CSV table of C-alpha atoms in Angstrom, one decimal:
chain,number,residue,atom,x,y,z
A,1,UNK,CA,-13.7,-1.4,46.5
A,2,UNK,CA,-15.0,-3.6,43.7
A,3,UNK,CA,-12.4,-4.2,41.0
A,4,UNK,CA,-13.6,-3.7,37.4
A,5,UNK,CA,-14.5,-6.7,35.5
A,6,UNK,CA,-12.9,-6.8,32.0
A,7,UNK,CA,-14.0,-9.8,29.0
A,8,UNK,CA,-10.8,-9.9,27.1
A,9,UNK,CA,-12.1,-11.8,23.6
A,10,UNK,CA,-9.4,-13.6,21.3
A,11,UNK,CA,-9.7,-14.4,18.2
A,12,UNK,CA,-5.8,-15.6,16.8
A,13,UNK,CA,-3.5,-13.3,15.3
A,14,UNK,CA,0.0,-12.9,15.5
A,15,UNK,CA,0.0,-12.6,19.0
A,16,UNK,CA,-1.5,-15.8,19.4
A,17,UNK,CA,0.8,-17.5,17.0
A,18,UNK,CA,3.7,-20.2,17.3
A,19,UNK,CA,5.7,-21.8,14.2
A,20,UNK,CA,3.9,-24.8,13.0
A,21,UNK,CA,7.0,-26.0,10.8
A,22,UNK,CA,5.2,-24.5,7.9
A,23,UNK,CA,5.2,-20.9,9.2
A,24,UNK,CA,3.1,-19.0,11.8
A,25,UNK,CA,0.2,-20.1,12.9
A,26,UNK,CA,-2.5,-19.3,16.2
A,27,UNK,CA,-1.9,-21.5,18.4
A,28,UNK,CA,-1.8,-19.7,21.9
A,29,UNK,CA,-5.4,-19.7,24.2
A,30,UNK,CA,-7.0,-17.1,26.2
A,31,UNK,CA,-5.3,-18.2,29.0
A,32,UNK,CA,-1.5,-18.2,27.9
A,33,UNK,CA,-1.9,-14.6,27.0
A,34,UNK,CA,-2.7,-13.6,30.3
A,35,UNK,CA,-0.3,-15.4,32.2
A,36,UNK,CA,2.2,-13.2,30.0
A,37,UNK,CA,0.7,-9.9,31.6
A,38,UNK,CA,0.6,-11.2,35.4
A,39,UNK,CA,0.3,-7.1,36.9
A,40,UNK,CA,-3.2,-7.1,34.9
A,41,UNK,CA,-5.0,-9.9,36.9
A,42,UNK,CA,-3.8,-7.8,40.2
A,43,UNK,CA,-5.9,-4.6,38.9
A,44,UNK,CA,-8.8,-6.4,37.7
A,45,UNK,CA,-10.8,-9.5,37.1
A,46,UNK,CA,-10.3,-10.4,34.0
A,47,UNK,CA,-12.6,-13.7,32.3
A,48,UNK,CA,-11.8,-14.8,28.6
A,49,UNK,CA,-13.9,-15.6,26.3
A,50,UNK,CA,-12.0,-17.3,23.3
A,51,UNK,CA,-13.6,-16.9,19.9
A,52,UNK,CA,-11.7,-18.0,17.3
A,53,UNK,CA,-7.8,-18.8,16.5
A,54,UNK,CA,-7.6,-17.2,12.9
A,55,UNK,CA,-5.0,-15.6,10.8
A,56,UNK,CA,-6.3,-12.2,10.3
A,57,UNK,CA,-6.3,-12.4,7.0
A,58,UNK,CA,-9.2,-15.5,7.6
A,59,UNK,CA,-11.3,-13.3,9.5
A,60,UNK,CA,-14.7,-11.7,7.9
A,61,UNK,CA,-17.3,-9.9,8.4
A,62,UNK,CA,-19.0,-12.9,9.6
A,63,UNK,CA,-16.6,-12.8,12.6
A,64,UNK,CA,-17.0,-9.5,13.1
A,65,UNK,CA,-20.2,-9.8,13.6
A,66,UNK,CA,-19.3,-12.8,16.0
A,67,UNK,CA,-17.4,-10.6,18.0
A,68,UNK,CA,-20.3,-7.9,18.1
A,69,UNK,CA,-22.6,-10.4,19.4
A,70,UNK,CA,-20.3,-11.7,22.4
A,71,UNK,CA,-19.9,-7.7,23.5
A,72,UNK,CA,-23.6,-6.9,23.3
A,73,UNK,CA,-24.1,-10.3,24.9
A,74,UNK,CA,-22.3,-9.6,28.1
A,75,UNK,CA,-22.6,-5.6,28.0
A,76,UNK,CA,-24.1,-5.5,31.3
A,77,UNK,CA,-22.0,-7.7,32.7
A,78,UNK,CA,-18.4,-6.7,32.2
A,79,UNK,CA,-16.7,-3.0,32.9
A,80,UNK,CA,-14.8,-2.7,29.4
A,81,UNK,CA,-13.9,-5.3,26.6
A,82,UNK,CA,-10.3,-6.2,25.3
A,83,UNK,CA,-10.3,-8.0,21.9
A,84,UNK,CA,-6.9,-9.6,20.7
A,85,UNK,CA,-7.1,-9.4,16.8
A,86,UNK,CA,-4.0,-9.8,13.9
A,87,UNK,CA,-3.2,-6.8,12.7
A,88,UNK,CA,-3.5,-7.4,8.7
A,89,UNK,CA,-6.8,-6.4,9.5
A,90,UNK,CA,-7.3,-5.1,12.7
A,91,UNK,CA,-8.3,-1.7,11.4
A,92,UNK,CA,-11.3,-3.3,9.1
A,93,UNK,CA,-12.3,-5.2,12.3
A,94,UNK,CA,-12.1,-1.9,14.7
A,95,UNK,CA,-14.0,0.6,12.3
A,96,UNK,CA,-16.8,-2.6,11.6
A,97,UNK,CA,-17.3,-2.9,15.7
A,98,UNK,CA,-17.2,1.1,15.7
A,99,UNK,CA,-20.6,0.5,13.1
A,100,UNK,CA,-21.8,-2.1,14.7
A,101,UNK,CA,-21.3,-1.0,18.2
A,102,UNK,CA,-22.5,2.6,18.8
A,103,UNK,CA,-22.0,5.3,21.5
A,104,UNK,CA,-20.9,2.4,23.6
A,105,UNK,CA,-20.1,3.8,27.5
A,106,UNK,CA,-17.5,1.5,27.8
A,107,UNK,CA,-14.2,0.9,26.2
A,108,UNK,CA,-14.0,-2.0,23.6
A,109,UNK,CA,-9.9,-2.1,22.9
A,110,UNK,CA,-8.7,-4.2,19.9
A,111,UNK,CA,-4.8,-4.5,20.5
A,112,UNK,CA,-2.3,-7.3,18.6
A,113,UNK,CA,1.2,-7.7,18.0
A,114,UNK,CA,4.1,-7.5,15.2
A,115,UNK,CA,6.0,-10.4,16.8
A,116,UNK,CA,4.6,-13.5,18.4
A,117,UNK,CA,4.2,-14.1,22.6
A,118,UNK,CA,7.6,-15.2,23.6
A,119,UNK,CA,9.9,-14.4,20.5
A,120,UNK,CA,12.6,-12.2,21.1
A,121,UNK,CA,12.0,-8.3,20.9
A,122,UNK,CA,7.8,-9.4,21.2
A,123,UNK,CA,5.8,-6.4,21.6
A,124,UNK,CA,2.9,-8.3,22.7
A,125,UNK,CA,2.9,-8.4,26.5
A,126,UNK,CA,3.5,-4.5,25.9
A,127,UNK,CA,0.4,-4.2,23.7
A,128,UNK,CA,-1.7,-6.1,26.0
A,129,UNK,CA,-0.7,-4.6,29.3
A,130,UNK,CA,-1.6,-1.1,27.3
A,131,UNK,CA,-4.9,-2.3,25.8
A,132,UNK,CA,-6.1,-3.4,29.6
A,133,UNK,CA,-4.6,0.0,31.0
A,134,UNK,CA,-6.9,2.0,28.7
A,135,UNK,CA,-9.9,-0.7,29.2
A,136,UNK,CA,-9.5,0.4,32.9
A,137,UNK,CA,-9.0,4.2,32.7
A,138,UNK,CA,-11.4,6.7,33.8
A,139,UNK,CA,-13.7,7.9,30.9
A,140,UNK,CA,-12.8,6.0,28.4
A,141,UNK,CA,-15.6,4.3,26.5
A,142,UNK,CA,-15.9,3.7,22.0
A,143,UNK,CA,-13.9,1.4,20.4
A,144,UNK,CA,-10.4,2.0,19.9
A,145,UNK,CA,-7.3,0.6,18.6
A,146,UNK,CA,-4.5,0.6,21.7
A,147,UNK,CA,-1.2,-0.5,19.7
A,148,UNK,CA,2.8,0.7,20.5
A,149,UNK,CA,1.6,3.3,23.0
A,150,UNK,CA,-0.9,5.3,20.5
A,151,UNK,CA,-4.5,5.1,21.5
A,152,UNK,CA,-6.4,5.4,17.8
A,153,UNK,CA,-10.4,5.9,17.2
A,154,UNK,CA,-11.6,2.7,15.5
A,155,UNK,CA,-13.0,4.9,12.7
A,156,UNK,CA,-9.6,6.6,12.1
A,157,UNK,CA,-7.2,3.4,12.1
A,158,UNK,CA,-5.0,2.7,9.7
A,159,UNK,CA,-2.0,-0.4,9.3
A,160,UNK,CA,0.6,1.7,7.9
A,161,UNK,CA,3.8,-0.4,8.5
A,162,UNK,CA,4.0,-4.1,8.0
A,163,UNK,CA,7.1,-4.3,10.4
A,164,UNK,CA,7.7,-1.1,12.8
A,165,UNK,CA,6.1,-2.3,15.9
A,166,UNK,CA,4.2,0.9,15.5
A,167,UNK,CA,2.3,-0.2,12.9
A,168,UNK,CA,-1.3,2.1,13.0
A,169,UNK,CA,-1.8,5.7,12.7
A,170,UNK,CA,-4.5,8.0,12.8
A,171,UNK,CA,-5.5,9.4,10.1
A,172,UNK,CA,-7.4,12.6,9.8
A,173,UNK,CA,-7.3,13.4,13.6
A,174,UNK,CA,-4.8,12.8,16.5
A,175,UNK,CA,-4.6,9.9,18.6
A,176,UNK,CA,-7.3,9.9,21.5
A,177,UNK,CA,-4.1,9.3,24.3
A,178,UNK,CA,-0.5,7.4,24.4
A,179,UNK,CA,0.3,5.2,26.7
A,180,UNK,CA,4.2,4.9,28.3
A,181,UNK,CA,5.3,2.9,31.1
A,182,UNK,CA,1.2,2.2,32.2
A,183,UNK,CA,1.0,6.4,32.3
A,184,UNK,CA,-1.9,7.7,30.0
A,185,UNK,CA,-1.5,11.2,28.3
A,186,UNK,CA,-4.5,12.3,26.8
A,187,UNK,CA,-5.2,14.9,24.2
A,188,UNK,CA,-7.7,17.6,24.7
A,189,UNK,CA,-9.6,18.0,28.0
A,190,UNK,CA,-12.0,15.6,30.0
A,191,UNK,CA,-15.2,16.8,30.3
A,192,UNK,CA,-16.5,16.3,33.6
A,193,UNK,CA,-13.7,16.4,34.9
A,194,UNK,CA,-13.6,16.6,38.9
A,195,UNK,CA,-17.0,16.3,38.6
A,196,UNK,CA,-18.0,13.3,37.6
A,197,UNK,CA,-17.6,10.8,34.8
A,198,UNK,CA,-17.6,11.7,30.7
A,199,UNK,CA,-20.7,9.6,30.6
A,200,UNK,CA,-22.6,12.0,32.7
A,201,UNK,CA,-23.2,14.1,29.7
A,202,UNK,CA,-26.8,14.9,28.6
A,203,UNK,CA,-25.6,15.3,25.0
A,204,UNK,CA,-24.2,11.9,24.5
A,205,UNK,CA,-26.8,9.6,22.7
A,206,UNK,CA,-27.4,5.9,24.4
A,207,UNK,CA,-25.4,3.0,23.2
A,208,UNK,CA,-27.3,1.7,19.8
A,209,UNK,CA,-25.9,-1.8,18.9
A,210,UNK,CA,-26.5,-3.5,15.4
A,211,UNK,CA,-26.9,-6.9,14.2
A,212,UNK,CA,-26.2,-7.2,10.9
A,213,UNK,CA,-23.6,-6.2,7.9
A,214,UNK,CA,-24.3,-5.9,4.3
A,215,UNK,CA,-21.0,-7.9,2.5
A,216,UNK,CA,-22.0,-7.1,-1.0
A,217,UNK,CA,-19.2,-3.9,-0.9
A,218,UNK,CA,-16.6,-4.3,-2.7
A,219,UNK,CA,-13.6,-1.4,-3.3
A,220,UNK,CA,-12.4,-0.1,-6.6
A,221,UNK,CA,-8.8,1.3,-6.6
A,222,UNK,CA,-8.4,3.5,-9.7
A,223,UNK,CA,-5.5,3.2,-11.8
A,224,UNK,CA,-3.8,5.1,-14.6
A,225,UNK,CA,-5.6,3.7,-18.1
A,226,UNK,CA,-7.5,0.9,-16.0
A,227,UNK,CA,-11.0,-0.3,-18.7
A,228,UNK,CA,-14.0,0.2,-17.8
A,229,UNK,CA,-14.5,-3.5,-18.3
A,230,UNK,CA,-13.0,-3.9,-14.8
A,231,UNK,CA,-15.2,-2.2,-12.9
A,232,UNK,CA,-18.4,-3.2,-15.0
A,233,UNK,CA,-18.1,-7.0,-13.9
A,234,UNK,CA,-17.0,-6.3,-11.0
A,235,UNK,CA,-19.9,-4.7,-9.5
A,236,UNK,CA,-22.4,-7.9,-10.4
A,237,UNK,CA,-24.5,-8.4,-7.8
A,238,UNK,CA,-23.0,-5.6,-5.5
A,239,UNK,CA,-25.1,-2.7,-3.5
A,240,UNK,CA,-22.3,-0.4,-3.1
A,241,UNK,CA,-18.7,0.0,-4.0
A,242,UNK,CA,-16.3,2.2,-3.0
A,243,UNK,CA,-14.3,4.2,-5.8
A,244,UNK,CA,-11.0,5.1,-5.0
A,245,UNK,CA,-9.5,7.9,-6.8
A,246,UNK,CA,-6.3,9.6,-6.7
A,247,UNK,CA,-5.5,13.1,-5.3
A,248,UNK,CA,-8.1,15.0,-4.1
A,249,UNK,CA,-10.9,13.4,-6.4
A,250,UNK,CA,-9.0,12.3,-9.8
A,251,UNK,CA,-11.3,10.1,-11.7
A,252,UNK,CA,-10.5,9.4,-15.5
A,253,UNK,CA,-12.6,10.6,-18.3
A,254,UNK,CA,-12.7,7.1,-19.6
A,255,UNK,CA,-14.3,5.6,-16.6
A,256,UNK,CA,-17.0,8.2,-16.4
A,257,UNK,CA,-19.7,6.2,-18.1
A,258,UNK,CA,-19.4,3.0,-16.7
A,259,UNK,CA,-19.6,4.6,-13.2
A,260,UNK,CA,-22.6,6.9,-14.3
A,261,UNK,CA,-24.3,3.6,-15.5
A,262,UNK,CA,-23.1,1.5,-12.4
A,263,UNK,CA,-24.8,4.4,-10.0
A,264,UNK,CA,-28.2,4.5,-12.4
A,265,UNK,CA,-28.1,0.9,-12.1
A,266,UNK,CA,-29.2,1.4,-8.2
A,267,UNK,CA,-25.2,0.9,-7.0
A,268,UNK,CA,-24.2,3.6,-4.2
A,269,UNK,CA,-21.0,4.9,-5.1
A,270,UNK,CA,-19.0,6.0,-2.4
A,271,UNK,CA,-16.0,7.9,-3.6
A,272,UNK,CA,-12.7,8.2,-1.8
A,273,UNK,CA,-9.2,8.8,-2.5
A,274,UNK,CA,-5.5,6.8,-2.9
A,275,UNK,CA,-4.2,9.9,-0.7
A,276,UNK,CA,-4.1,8.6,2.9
A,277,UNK,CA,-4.2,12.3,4.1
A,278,UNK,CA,-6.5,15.1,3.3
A,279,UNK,CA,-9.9,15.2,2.1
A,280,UNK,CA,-11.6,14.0,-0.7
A,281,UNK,CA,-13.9,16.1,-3.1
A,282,UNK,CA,-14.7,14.9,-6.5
A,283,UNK,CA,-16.7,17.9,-7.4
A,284,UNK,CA,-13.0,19.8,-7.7
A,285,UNK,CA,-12.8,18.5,-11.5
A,286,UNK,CA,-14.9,18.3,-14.1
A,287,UNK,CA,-14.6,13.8,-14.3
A,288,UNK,CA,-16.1,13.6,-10.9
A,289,UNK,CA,-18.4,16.6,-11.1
A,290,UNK,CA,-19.8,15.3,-14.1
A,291,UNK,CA,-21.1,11.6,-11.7
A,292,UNK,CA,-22.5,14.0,-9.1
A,293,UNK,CA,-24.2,15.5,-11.4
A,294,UNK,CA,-25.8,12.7,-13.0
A,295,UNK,CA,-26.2,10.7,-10.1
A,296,UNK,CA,-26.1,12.8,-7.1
A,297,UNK,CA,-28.8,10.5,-5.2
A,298,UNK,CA,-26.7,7.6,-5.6
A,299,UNK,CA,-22.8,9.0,-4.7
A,300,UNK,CA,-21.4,10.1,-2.0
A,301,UNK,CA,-17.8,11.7,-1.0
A,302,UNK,CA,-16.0,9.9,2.2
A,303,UNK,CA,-14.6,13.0,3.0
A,304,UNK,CA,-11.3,12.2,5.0
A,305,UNK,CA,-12.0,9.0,6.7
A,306,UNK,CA,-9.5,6.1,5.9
A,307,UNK,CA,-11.0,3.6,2.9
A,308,UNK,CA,-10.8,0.9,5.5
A,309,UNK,CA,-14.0,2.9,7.7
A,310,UNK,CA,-15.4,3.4,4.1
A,311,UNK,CA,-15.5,0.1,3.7
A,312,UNK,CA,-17.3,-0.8,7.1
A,313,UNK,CA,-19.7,1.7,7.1
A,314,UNK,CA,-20.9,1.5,3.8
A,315,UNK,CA,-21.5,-2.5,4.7
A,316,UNK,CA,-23.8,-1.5,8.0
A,317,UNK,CA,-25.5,1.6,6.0
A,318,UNK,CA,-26.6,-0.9,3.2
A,319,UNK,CA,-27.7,-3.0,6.0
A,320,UNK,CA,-29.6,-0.9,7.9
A,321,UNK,CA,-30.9,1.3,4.8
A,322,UNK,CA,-34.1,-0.1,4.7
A,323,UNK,CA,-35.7,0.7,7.6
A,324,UNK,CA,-33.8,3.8,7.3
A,325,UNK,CA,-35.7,4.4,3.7
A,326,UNK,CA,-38.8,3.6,5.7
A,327,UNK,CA,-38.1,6.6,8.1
A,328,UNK,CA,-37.5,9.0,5.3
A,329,UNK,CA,-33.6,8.8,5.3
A,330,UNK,CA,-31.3,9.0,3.5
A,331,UNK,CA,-29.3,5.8,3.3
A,332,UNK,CA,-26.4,7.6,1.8
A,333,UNK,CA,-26.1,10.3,4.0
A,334,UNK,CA,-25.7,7.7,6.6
A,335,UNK,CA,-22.1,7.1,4.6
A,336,UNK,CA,-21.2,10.3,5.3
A,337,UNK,CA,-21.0,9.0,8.9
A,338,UNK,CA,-23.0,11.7,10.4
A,339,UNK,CA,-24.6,9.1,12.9
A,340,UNK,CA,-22.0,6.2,12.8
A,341,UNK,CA,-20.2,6.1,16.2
A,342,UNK,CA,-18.7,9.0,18.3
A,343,UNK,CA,-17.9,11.2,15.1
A,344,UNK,CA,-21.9,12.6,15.7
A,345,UNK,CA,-22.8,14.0,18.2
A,346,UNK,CA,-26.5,16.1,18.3
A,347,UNK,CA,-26.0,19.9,18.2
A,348,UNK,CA,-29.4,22.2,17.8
A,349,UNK,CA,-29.0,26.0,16.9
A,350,UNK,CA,-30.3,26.5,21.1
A,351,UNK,CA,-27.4,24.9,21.9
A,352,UNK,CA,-24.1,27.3,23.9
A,353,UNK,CA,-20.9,27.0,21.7
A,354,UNK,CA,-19.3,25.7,24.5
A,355,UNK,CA,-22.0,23.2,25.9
A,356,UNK,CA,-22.0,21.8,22.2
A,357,UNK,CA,-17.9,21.2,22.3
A,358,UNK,CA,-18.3,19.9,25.8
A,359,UNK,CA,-20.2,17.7,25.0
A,360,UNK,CA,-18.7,16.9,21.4
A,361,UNK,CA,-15.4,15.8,23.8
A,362,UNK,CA,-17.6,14.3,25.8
A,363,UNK,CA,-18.5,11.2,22.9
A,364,UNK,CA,-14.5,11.4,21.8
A,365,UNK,CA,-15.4,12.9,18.5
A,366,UNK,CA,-13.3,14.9,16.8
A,367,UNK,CA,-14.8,16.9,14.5
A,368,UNK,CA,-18.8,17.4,13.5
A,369,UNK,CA,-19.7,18.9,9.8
A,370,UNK,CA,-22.1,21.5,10.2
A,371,UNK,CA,-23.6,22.9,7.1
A,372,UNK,CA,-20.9,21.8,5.0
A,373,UNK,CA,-18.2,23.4,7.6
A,374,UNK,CA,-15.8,21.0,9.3
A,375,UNK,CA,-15.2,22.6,13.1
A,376,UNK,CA,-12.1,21.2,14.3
A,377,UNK,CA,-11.5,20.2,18.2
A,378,UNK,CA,-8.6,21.1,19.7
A,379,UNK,CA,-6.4,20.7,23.1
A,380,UNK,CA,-8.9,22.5,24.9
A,381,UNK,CA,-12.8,23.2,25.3
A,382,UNK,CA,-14.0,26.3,23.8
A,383,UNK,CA,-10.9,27.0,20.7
A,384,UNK,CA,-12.6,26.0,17.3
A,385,UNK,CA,-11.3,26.0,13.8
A,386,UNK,CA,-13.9,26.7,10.6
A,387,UNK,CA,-11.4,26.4,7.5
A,388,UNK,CA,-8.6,28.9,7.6
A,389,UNK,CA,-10.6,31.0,10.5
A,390,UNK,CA,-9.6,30.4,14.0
A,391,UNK,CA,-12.0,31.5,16.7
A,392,UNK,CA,-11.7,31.0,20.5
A,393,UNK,CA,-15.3,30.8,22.5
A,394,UNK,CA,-14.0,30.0,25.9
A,395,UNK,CA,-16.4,31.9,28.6
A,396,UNK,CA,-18.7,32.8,25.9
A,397,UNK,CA,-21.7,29.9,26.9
A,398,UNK,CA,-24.4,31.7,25.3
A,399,UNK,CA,-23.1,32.1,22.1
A,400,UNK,CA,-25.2,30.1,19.5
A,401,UNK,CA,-24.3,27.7,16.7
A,402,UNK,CA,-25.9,30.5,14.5
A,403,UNK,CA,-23.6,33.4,15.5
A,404,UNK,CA,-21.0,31.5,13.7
A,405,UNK,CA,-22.3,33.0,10.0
C-alpha cells in the first residue's frame, strides 16, 4: 500500500522560534520540527519545503501568495499540505489561501504553536502531530486551521486568545472535527460514505487556484465620536475598505458623508461589525440604510464572516474584478463570498433537497444563502433550518429547492 505523500511548508512562527537574547525569534528548520513528531514519518512520507523563518507579524500578503504558489506548484505531486505559520496571523494567512486556493480536493492544514518547540508545557509537537492527522484523514480536503484539537474552516478562523493554548475559534459555524489522542470526531455526516470518497461528488466544482491579491484594502474600525478626517485620508489610493461598525450595523450619523463620498468616489465599502458573533445588517438603522441607499452598487454587508476573511476576500475580489467586470459580474457580490471557497456550492431549482445538502457537505460548507435565506446544516443530511423555521427533508429526494416558499 502506497503511503500518502504530505509537503509540510514552514514559514517561522512561534513554533519555529528559540530566544535570541533579545526575545523570540524563528530559528528552528523544516527538519527540526519533524524530528519532534517521530510517529508522523512512520504514517507517511513527508518532504519539507522551507519558505521563510518570519515572525508572523512580518508576513504579508506577498507571502501568502508565496505560499499559494508552492501548493499549486506541487498539487499533483503531494497527497495533502501542512503549513507551519505564527499564529498573530494565522487566521489572515488561512482565509487568504482559502481565496486564493479554491475547491481544493485535498487538505491544506495551517497549524502553529503558543509556546516554542522544546519549552516546557509546548503545545507544538501536539499541534503538528494533529495538523498531519487531519492532512491524512479520509475526505478531508479545503484549507483549514488544525490548532488545540479544533479543526476550524480557514474562512471562519479567528485568534481569540493571546495565551490559552486554544487560541482559535470558529466563528459563525462549528468546528469541521476535533482531534484527541490522534482520534478524529467529526461534525455532521460524510457524504459518500461506505461508498466512496467525498470527492466523488458531481456537485463539487474543480479546484480554481488564483495568482494574485489586491493589497490596497485597508479596515476601518468605528469608534464612538471618531472624525471623518480619519477615514477621508485614509482611504487615498485604496479600492476597498472594510467598515467596521458596532452591533448589528451601528454607523454614526457623523460619518455618513464621508463614507457616501468615499463609495461615489469608486471605493467598495464592505461593511462589517465589532461583534465577533451574529450577523451584520446595516440596513437595520437609518445611518447605514441611508449609504445603501446612495451607494448600493458600491457597498456590500459581510454578513457573519470574521473581519479577518473580510479582509482576504475583499483583496482577491478586487483582484480578480476585472475580468469578472468583463463577464458581467458583479465584483461585489463576489464579497459576499458566494463563490470564494467551500461556503458555495451550485444548487439549481432541479436540484432534490437532499442531493443539494449532500452535496453542500460534500464541499465542507456550512451554510449557502439562497434568495436572501441563510439554510443552516446540521449533524445530519436532510434537517435544514430557514430562520426560526425548522424543517426535516430526510427521504424526501424529490423535493425541490422551490417547494421551500
Amino acid at each position: 500500500v502506497r503511503m500518502r505523500h504530505i509537503l509540510l511548508i514552514t514559514t517561522g512562527g512561534t513554533i519555529a522560534c528559540r530566544d535570541s537574547g533579545h526575545g523570540l525569534a524563528p530559528a528552528l528548520t523544516a527538519e527540526d520540527l519533524l524530528a519532534a513528531v517521530p510517529s508522523v514519518t512512520r504514517v507517511c512520507e513527508v518532504t519539507t519545503r522551507p519558505l521563510f523563518n518570519l515572525d508572523s507579524t512580518d508576513m504579508t500578503p506577498k507571502e501568502w501568495l508565496a505560499v499559494a504558489a508552492a501548493i499549486r506548484d506541487a498539487y499533483d505531486s503531494f497527497d495533502g499540505f501542512v503549513i507551519t505559520h505564527g499564529t498573530d496571523t494565522l487566521a489572515y494567512a488561512a482565509a487568504t489561501l482559502s481565496c486564493l486556493l479554491q475547491h481544493s480536493e485535498k487538505p491544506i492544514v495551517l497549524t502553529g504553536a503558543q509556546l516554542p518547540l522544546g519549552v516546557p508545557g509546548s503545545d507544538a509537537a501536539e499541534n503538528l502531530k494533529d495538523a498531519f492527522a487531519w492532512a491524512l484523514s479520509e475526505g478531508a480536503r479545503g484549507v483549514r486551521i488544525v490548532f488545540a484539537g479544533r479543526v476550524i474552516r480557514g474562512l471562519r478562523a479567528r485568534k481569540r486568545h493571546t495565551t490559552d493554548p486554544d487560541a482559535f475559534e470558529s466563528v459563525g459555524c462549528p468546528d469541521t472535527a476535533l482531534i484527541h489522542d490522534g482520534q478524529i470526531i467529526r461534525y455532521g455526516v460524510s457524504v459518500g460514505e461506505g461508498q466512496g470518497s467525498v470527492t466523488d461528488s458531481p456537485l463539487m466544482p474543480p479546484h480554481e487556484f488564483f495568482e494574485d491579491l489586491d493589497t490596497r484594502i485597508a479596515l476601518a474600525h468605528l469608534t464612538p465620536g471618531m472624525s471623518p478626517y480619519v477615514l477621508r485620508h485614509m482611504v487615498e489610493g485604496l479600492h476597498g475598505l472594510i467598515v467596521e461598525g458596532v452591533g448589528i450595523g451601528g454607523i454614526p450619523d457623523t460619518l455618513v458623508p464621508v463614507l457616501t463620498r468615499i463609495a461615489e468616489s469608486g471605493v467598495y465599502l464592505i461593511l462589517t461589525s465589532q461583534v465577533p458573533y451574529g450577523e451584520s445588517d446595516f440596513t437595520v438603522y437609518r445611518a447605514g440604510r441611508r449609504i445603501h441607499e446612495a451607494c448600493g452598487g458600491q457597498v456590500v454587508t459581510a454578513r457573519d464572516i470574521p473581519s479577518e476573511a473580510a479582509f482576504a476576500a475583499a483583496m482577491w475580489a478586487m483582484a480578480v474584478s476585472r475580468d469578472r467586470e468583463a463577464r458581467g459580474e458583479d465584483p461585489l457580490k463576489l464579497c459576499l463570498f458566494a463563490n470564494a471557497t467551500e461556503l458555495y456550492c451550485p444548487i439549481t431549482e432541479t436540484l432534490g433537497i437532499v442531493d443539494a445538502l449532500a452535496g453542500l457537505n460534500a464541499t465542507g460548507a456550512d451554510y449557502i444563502y439562497l434568495e436572501e435565506r441563510r439554510i443552516m446544516l446540521h449533524h445530519i443530511i436532510g434537517s435544514v433550518s430557514a430562520g426560526e423555521d425548522t424543517a426535516i427533508f430526510a427521504g424526501m429526494k424529490g423535493t425541490q429547492w422551490a417547494d421551500m416558499a
